[in-house]
Coordinates of N, CA and C in Angstrom, one line a residue:
X1 N 32.4 12.0 21.2 CA 31.6 12.0 20.3 C 30.1 12.2 21.1
X2 N 29.3 13.1 20.6 CA 28.1 13.3 21.4 C 27.0 12.3 20.7
X3 N 26.2 11.7 21.5 CA 25.3 10.9 20.8 C 24.0 11.5 21.0
X4 N 23.1 11.3 19.9 CA 21.7 11.8 19.9 C 20.8 11.2 20.8
X5 N 20.0 12.1 21.8 CA 19.1 11.3 22.5 C 17.9 11.0 21.9
X6 N 16.9 10.1 22.5 CA 15.4 9.7 22.0 C 14.8 10.9 21.5
X7 N 14.2 10.8 20.3 CA 13.6 12.2 19.8 C 12.1 11.7 19.3
X8 N 11.7 10.4 19.1 CA 10.5 10.1 18.7 C 9.9 8.9 19.3
X9 N 8.5 8.8 19.4 CA 7.8 7.7 19.7 C 8.6 6.4 20.4
X10 N 8.8 5.3 19.8 CA 9.4 4.2 20.4 C 10.7 4.3 21.3
X11 N 11.4 5.3 20.8 CA 12.6 5.5 21.6 C 12.5 6.0 22.9
X12 N 11.2 6.8 23.3 CA 10.7 7.5 24.5 C 10.1 6.5 25.5
X13 N 9.6 5.3 25.1 CA 8.8 4.5 25.7 C 9.5 3.5 26.6
X14 N 9.0 3.5 27.7 CA 9.5 2.7 28.9 C 8.9 1.4 28.6
X15 N 7.8 1.0 28.1 CA 7.1 -0.4 27.9 C 7.2 -0.7 26.4
X16 N 7.6 -2.2 26.3 CA 7.5 -2.3 24.8 C 6.3 -2.4 24.2
X17 N 6.0 -2.2 22.9 CA 4.8 -2.2 22.2 C 4.6 -3.5 21.3
X18 N 3.4 -3.9 21.2 CA 3.1 -5.1 20.5 C 2.4 -4.8 19.5
X19 N 2.4 -5.1 18.1 CA 1.9 -5.0 16.9 C 0.6 -5.7 16.9
X20 N -0.6 -5.3 16.8 CA -1.8 -6.2 16.6 C -2.7 -5.7 15.7
X21 N -3.7 -6.2 15.3 CA -4.9 -5.8 14.8 C -6.1 -6.4 15.5
X22 N -6.9 -5.4 16.4 CA -7.8 -6.0 17.2 C -8.9 -5.0 17.1
X23 N -10.3 -5.3 17.1 CA -11.3 -4.3 17.1 C -11.3 -4.0 18.7
X24 N -11.9 -2.7 18.9 CA -12.1 -1.9 20.1 C -13.2 -0.9 20.0
X25 N -13.9 -0.9 21.0 CA -15.0 0.2 21.0 C -14.4 1.4 21.6
X26 N -14.5 2.5 21.2 CA -14.1 3.6 21.8 C -15.4 4.3 22.3
X27 N -15.3 4.8 23.6 CA -16.5 5.5 24.1 C -16.2 6.8 24.7
X28 N -17.0 7.9 24.2 CA -16.7 9.1 24.4 C -18.0 9.8 25.3
X29 N -17.9 10.5 26.3 CA -19.1 10.9 27.1 C -20.2 11.7 26.2
X30 N -19.6 12.5 25.5 CA -20.5 13.3 24.5 C -20.9 12.6 23.2
X31 N -19.9 12.0 22.6 CA -20.0 11.3 21.1 C -20.8 10.0 21.1
X32 N -20.5 9.2 22.2 CA -21.0 8.2 22.3 C -20.0 7.0 21.8
X33 N -20.4 5.7 21.6 CA -19.6 4.7 21.0 C -19.1 4.8 19.7
X34 N -18.0 4.2 19.5 CA -17.5 4.3 17.8 C -16.3 3.0 17.8
X35 N -16.5 2.4 16.8 CA -15.6 1.2 16.6 C -14.3 1.7 15.8
X36 N -13.3 1.2 16.4 CA -11.9 1.5 15.9 C -11.1 0.0 15.9
X37 N -9.9 0.1 15.5 CA -9.0 -0.9 15.7 C -7.7 -0.5 16.3
X38 N -7.4 -1.2 17.1 CA -6.0 -1.2 17.9 C -5.1 -1.7 17.2
X39 N -4.0 -0.9 16.6 CA -2.8 -1.5 15.9 C -1.5 -1.7 16.6
X40 N -1.5 -1.2 17.7 CA -0.3 -1.6 18.8 C -0.7 -1.1 20.2
X41 N -0.2 -2.0 21.1 CA -0.7 -1.9 22.4 C 0.6 -2.0 23.3
X42 N 0.8 -1.4 24.5 CA 1.8 -1.6 25.4 C 0.9 -1.3 26.9
X43 N 1.7 -1.7 27.9 CA 1.2 -1.4 29.2 C 0.7 -0.1 29.7
X44 N 1.2 1.0 28.8 CA 0.7 2.5 29.0 C -0.2 2.8 28.4
X45 N -0.5 2.4 27.0 CA -1.3 2.8 26.2 C -1.4 1.9 24.7
X46 N -2.1 2.7 23.9 CA -2.3 2.0 22.6 C -2.7 3.1 21.4
X47 N -2.3 2.6 20.0 CA -2.8 3.4 19.1 C -4.2 2.8 18.4
X48 N -5.1 3.7 18.2 CA -6.5 3.1 17.9 C -6.8 3.8 16.5
X49 N -6.6 2.8 15.3 CA -7.0 3.4 14.0 C -8.5 3.9 14.1
X50 N -8.9 5.0 13.7 CA -10.2 5.5 13.9 C -10.5 6.8 13.0
X51 N -11.6 7.2 12.5 CA -11.8 8.3 11.9 C -12.0 9.4 13.1
X52 N -12.0 9.0 14.6 CA -12.0 10.0 15.5 C -10.7 10.6 15.6
X53 N -10.2 11.2 14.6 CA -8.7 11.7 14.7 C -8.7 13.1 15.0
X54 N -9.8 13.7 15.3 CA -9.8 15.1 15.8 C -10.1 15.3 17.2
X55 N -9.9 14.3 18.1 CA -10.2 14.5 19.5 C -9.0 15.3 20.0
X56 N -9.3 16.2 20.8 CA -8.0 17.1 21.5 C -7.4 16.3 22.4
X57 N -6.1 16.5 22.5 CA -5.2 16.0 23.6 C -5.8 16.3 25.0
X58 N -5.7 15.1 25.8 CA -6.3 15.1 27.1 C -7.6 14.9 27.2
X59 N -8.4 14.6 26.2 CA -9.7 14.1 26.0 C -9.8 12.7 26.8
X60 N -10.8 12.7 27.7 CA -11.1 11.3 28.4 C -12.0 10.4 27.5
X61 N -11.5 9.2 27.3 CA -12.3 8.0 26.4 C -12.3 6.8 27.3
X62 N -13.1 5.9 26.8 CA -13.0 4.6 27.6 C -13.0 3.6 26.4
X63 N -12.1 2.5 26.6 CA -12.0 1.6 25.4 C -12.4 0.3 25.8
X64 N -13.3 -0.3 25.1 CA -13.8 -1.7 25.2 C -13.0 -2.6 24.4
X65 N -12.3 -3.6 25.0 CA -11.6 -4.7 24.1 C -11.6 -5.9 24.8
X66 N -11.4 -7.0 24.2 CA -11.5 -8.3 24.8 C -10.0 -8.9 24.7
X67 N -9.6 -9.5 25.9 CA -8.3 -10.1 25.9 C -8.4 -11.4 26.5
X68 N -7.7 -12.2 26.4 CA -7.6 -13.5 27.1 C -6.5 -13.3 28.3
X69 N -7.3 -13.7 29.5 CA -6.7 -13.7 31.0 C -5.9 -14.9 31.4
X70 N -4.6 -14.8 31.5 CA -4.0 -16.0 32.1 C -4.0 -17.4 31.5
X71 N -3.6 -18.3 32.3 CA -3.4 -19.8 31.9 C -4.9 -20.3 31.7
X72 N -6.1 -19.8 32.3 CA -7.3 -20.4 32.1 C -8.0 -20.2 30.7
X73 N -7.1 -19.4 30.0 CA -7.7 -18.8 28.6 C -8.9 -18.6 28.5
X74 N -9.4 -18.0 29.5 CA -10.8 -17.4 29.4 C -10.7 -15.8 28.9
X75 N -11.6 -15.5 27.9 CA -11.8 -14.3 27.3 C -12.6 -13.3 28.0
X76 N -12.2 -12.3 28.5 CA -13.0 -11.3 29.3 C -13.1 -10.0 28.3
X77 N -14.1 -9.2 28.6 CA -14.0 -7.9 28.0 C -13.5 -6.9 29.2
X78 N -12.8 -6.1 28.6 CA -12.2 -5.1 29.6 C -12.4 -3.7 29.3
X79 N -13.0 -2.8 30.1 CA -13.3 -1.4 30.0 C -12.0 -0.7 30.4
X80 N -11.4 0.0 29.8 CA -10.1 0.8 30.1 C -10.2 2.3 29.9
X81 N -10.2 3.0 31.1 CA -10.3 4.3 30.9 C -9.0 4.7 30.4
X82 N -9.0 5.9 29.5 CA -7.9 6.5 28.9 C -8.0 7.8 28.5
X83 N -6.8 8.5 28.2 CA -6.7 9.9 27.8 C -6.1 10.0 26.4
X84 N -6.7 10.7 25.7 CA -6.1 11.1 24.3 C -4.6 11.5 24.4
X85 N -3.6 11.1 23.9 CA -2.4 11.4 24.1 C -1.7 12.3 22.8
X86 N -2.4 11.8 21.6 CA -2.2 12.4 20.5 C -3.1 12.0 19.2
X87 N -3.3 13.0 18.2 CA -4.3 12.5 17.2 C -3.5 12.7 15.9
X88 N -3.6 11.7 15.0 CA -3.1 11.7 13.7 C -4.0 11.7 12.7
X89 N -3.8 11.7 11.4 CA -4.8 11.4 10.5 C -5.5 10.1 10.4
X90 N -4.6 9.1 11.0 CA -5.1 7.5 11.1 C -5.7 7.3 12.2
X91 N -5.7 8.1 13.3 CA -6.4 7.7 14.6 C -6.0 8.4 15.7
X92 N -6.0 7.9 16.9 CA -5.5 8.4 18.1 C -4.6 7.5 19.0
X93 N -3.6 8.0 19.5 CA -2.7 7.3 20.6 C -3.4 7.9 22.0
X94 N -3.7 6.8 22.7 CA -4.3 6.8 24.0 C -3.2 6.3 25.0
X95 N -3.3 7.1 26.2 CA -2.7 6.6 27.5 C -3.6 5.9 28.3
X96 N -3.4 4.8 28.9 CA -4.3 4.3 29.8 C -4.3 5.1 31.1
X97 N -5.4 5.2 31.8 CA -5.4 5.8 33.1 C -5.3 4.6 34.2
X98 N -5.4 4.6 35.4 CA -5.2 3.8 36.3 C -6.0 2.4 35.9
X99 N -5.2 1.2 35.9 CA -5.7 0.1 35.5 C -6.0 -0.9 36.8
X100 N -7.1 -1.6 36.8 CA -7.2 -2.5 38.0 C -6.5 -3.7 37.8
X101 N -6.3 -4.6 38.7 CA -5.2 -5.6 38.6 C -5.5 -6.4 37.6
X102 N -6.9 -6.8 37.5 CA -7.1 -7.7 36.4 C -7.0 -7.4 35.0
X103 N -7.2 -6.2 34.6 CA -6.8 -5.5 33.4 C -5.4 -5.4 33.1
X104 N -4.8 -5.1 34.2 CA -3.2 -5.1 34.1 C -2.8 -6.4 33.7
X105 N -3.1 -7.4 34.6 CA -2.7 -8.6 34.4 C -2.9 -9.3 32.9
X106 N -4.1 -9.1 32.2 CA -4.4 -9.2 31.1 C -3.5 -8.7 30.0
X107 N -3.2 -7.4 30.1 CA -2.4 -6.6 29.4 C -1.0 -7.3 29.4
X108 N -0.6 -7.5 30.6 CA 0.8 -8.1 30.8 C 0.8 -9.3 30.1
X109 N -0.1 -10.3 30.2 CA -0.1 -11.4 29.4 C 0.2 -11.4 28.0
X110 N -0.6 -10.2 27.5 CA -0.6 -10.0 25.9 C 0.4 -9.5 25.5
X111 N 0.9 -8.3 26.2 CA 1.9 -7.6 25.6 C 3.4 -8.3 25.8
X112 N 3.8 -8.7 27.2 CA 5.1 -9.2 27.7 C 5.3 -10.7 27.2
X113 N 4.3 -11.4 27.7 CA 4.2 -12.9 27.5 C 3.9 -13.3 25.9
X114 N 3.4 -12.4 25.2 CA 3.0 -12.7 23.9 C 2.1 -13.8 23.8
X115 N 1.0 -13.7 24.4 CA 0.1 -14.6 24.3 C -0.5 -14.6 22.9
X116 N -0.3 -15.7 21.9 CA -0.7 -15.7 20.7 C -2.2 -16.3 20.5
X117 N -2.6 -16.7 21.5 CA -4.1 -17.3 21.4 C -5.1 -16.4 21.6
X118 N -4.8 -15.1 21.5 CA -5.9 -14.1 21.8 C -6.9 -14.2 20.7
X119 N -8.4 -14.2 21.2 CA -9.5 -14.1 20.3 C -10.4 -13.0 20.4
X120 N -11.1 -12.7 19.4 CA -12.0 -11.8 19.4 C -13.4 -12.2 20.2
X121 N -14.1 -11.3 20.8 CA -15.4 -11.6 21.2 C -16.4 -11.1 20.3
X122 N -17.2 -11.8 19.5 CA -18.2 -11.2 18.6 C -19.2 -10.2 19.3
X123 N -19.5 -10.5 20.5 CA -20.3 -9.5 21.4 C -19.7 -8.1 21.4
X124 N -18.5 -7.9 20.9 CA -17.9 -6.7 21.2 C -18.6 -5.6 20.4
X125 N -19.2 -5.9 19.2 CA -20.0 -5.0 18.4 C -21.3 -4.9 18.7
X126 N -21.8 -5.5 19.6 CA -23.1 -5.1 20.2 C -23.3 -4.0 21.0
X127 N -23.3 -2.8 20.2 CA -23.5 -1.6 20.9 C -24.9 -1.4 21.3

């Protein structure tokens, strides 16, 4: 009997995704900053609920998000370079570009280790 191969989203992903609701600021070189909500995240990318749903695939964006890093429970802001992977009526799927070690470590703690004590930084919205 032939088995069907992966066809959609999660079935093709190499890294697990974590469902969250976290504010983030998207920044585009021409359009400027825009507040959205990350609704799921992995080590490779995220989905950002936003009305910026018409950005073309391969558009470069920057994402500003706050994450707690490591055992020190220190909350840091991270600026992550990303590329639009897909757009839907609800927002955009982004793929992270090269992450530095600190950003990667914070994402690893959050996604893989399931750090439940993540908090938002109110300064995030000081555009």
